[in-house]
């Protein structure tokens, strides 16, 4: 499970995301869409199977670390 799935994303009341297709671009003359600035709140989701919210997230992160530990190599500093 990805970390982002562990949180509920709630739009800010002061700076909500702009979803209007005309007013979406921050710069009207830009050739690509650059969204206007907005703010959100990340609220931890409820725990799973009786675990606390922090316990569920920590468990998920530990499982991901264990699954991928063979794919990454930790390097020590360069010796001169």
GROMACS .gro file of C-alpha atoms in nm:
model
   80
    1UNK     CA    1   0.000   0.000   0.000
    2UNK     CA    2   0.134   0.343  -0.084
    3UNK     CA    3   0.187   0.600   0.191
    4UNK     CA    4  -0.064   0.840   0.031
    5UNK     CA    5  -0.337   0.576   0.080
    6UNK     CA    6  -0.279   0.593   0.455
    7UNK     CA    7  -0.421   0.946   0.464
    8UNK     CA    8  -0.749   1.109   0.375
    9UNK     CA    9  -0.696   1.426   0.168
   10UNK     CA   10  -0.926   1.715   0.262
   11UNK     CA   11  -0.937   2.047   0.072
   12UNK     CA   12  -0.861   2.367   0.262
   13UNK     CA   13  -1.150   2.608   0.311
   14UNK     CA   14  -0.922   2.913   0.268
   15UNK     CA   15  -0.731   2.791  -0.044
   16UNK     CA   16  -0.927   2.504  -0.205
   17UNK     CA   17  -0.809   2.342  -0.530
   18UNK     CA   18  -0.941   2.514  -0.841
   19UNK     CA   19  -1.132   2.265  -1.059
   20UNK     CA   20  -1.270   2.515  -1.312
   21UNK     CA   21  -1.121   2.426  -1.650
   22UNK     CA   22  -1.101   2.794  -1.757
   23UNK     CA   23  -0.952   2.937  -1.437
   24UNK     CA   24  -0.731   2.633  -1.360
   25UNK     CA   25  -0.408   2.767  -1.514
   26UNK     CA   26  -0.194   2.993  -1.297
   27UNK     CA   27  -0.048   3.154  -1.612
   28UNK     CA   28  -0.298   3.191  -1.896
   29UNK     CA   29  -0.023   3.233  -2.158
   30UNK     CA   30   0.159   2.911  -2.059
   31UNK     CA   31   0.170   2.628  -2.313
   32UNK     CA   32   0.125   2.368  -2.039
   33UNK     CA   33  -0.116   2.357  -1.748
   34UNK     CA   34   0.036   2.500  -1.431
   35UNK     CA   35  -0.225   2.476  -1.155
   36UNK     CA   36  -0.293   2.759  -0.913
   37UNK     CA   37  -0.160   2.712  -0.559
   38UNK     CA   38  -0.390   2.533  -0.316
   39UNK     CA   39  -0.371   2.373   0.027
   40UNK     CA   40  -0.493   2.038   0.159
   41UNK     CA   41  -0.497   1.864   0.497
   42UNK     CA   42  -0.376   1.506   0.536
   43UNK     CA   43  -0.576   1.316   0.798
   44UNK     CA   44  -0.452   0.968   0.899
   45UNK     CA   45  -0.705   0.698   0.815
   46UNK     CA   46  -0.842   0.466   1.081
   47UNK     CA   47  -0.627   0.177   1.193
   48UNK     CA   48  -0.668  -0.171   1.049
   49UNK     CA   49  -0.785  -0.473   1.252
   50UNK     CA   50  -0.772  -0.300   1.588
   51UNK     CA   51  -0.433  -0.136   1.536
   52UNK     CA   52  -0.392   0.234   1.604
   53UNK     CA   53  -0.349   0.474   1.312
   54UNK     CA   54   0.023   0.508   1.378
   55UNK     CA   55   0.058   0.132   1.422
   56UNK     CA   56  -0.105   0.060   1.086
   57UNK     CA   57   0.118   0.308   0.904
   58UNK     CA   58   0.434   0.185   1.079
   59UNK     CA   59   0.340  -0.175   1.000
   60UNK     CA   60   0.285  -0.087   0.633
   61UNK     CA   61   0.621   0.094   0.610
   62UNK     CA   62   0.804  -0.195   0.779
   63UNK     CA   63   0.647  -0.449   0.542
   64UNK     CA   64   0.750  -0.236   0.241
   65UNK     CA   65   1.106  -0.203   0.374
   66UNK     CA   66   1.131  -0.579   0.425
   67UNK     CA   67   0.995  -0.652   0.074
   68UNK     CA   68   1.242  -0.420  -0.099
   69UNK     CA   69   1.556  -0.453   0.113
   70UNK     CA   70   1.722  -0.679  -0.145
   71UNK     CA   71   1.681  -0.420  -0.421
   72UNK     CA   72   1.867  -0.133  -0.256
   73UNK     CA   73   2.226  -0.110  -0.147
   74UNK     CA   74   2.329   0.123   0.132
   75UNK     CA   75   2.662   0.278   0.056
   76UNK     CA   76   2.914   0.405   0.305
   77UNK     CA   77   3.099   0.732   0.260
   78UNK     CA   78   3.385   0.756   0.012
   79UNK     CA   79   3.720   0.662   0.167
   80UNK     CA   80   4.017   0.873   0.061
   0.00000   0.00000   0.00000
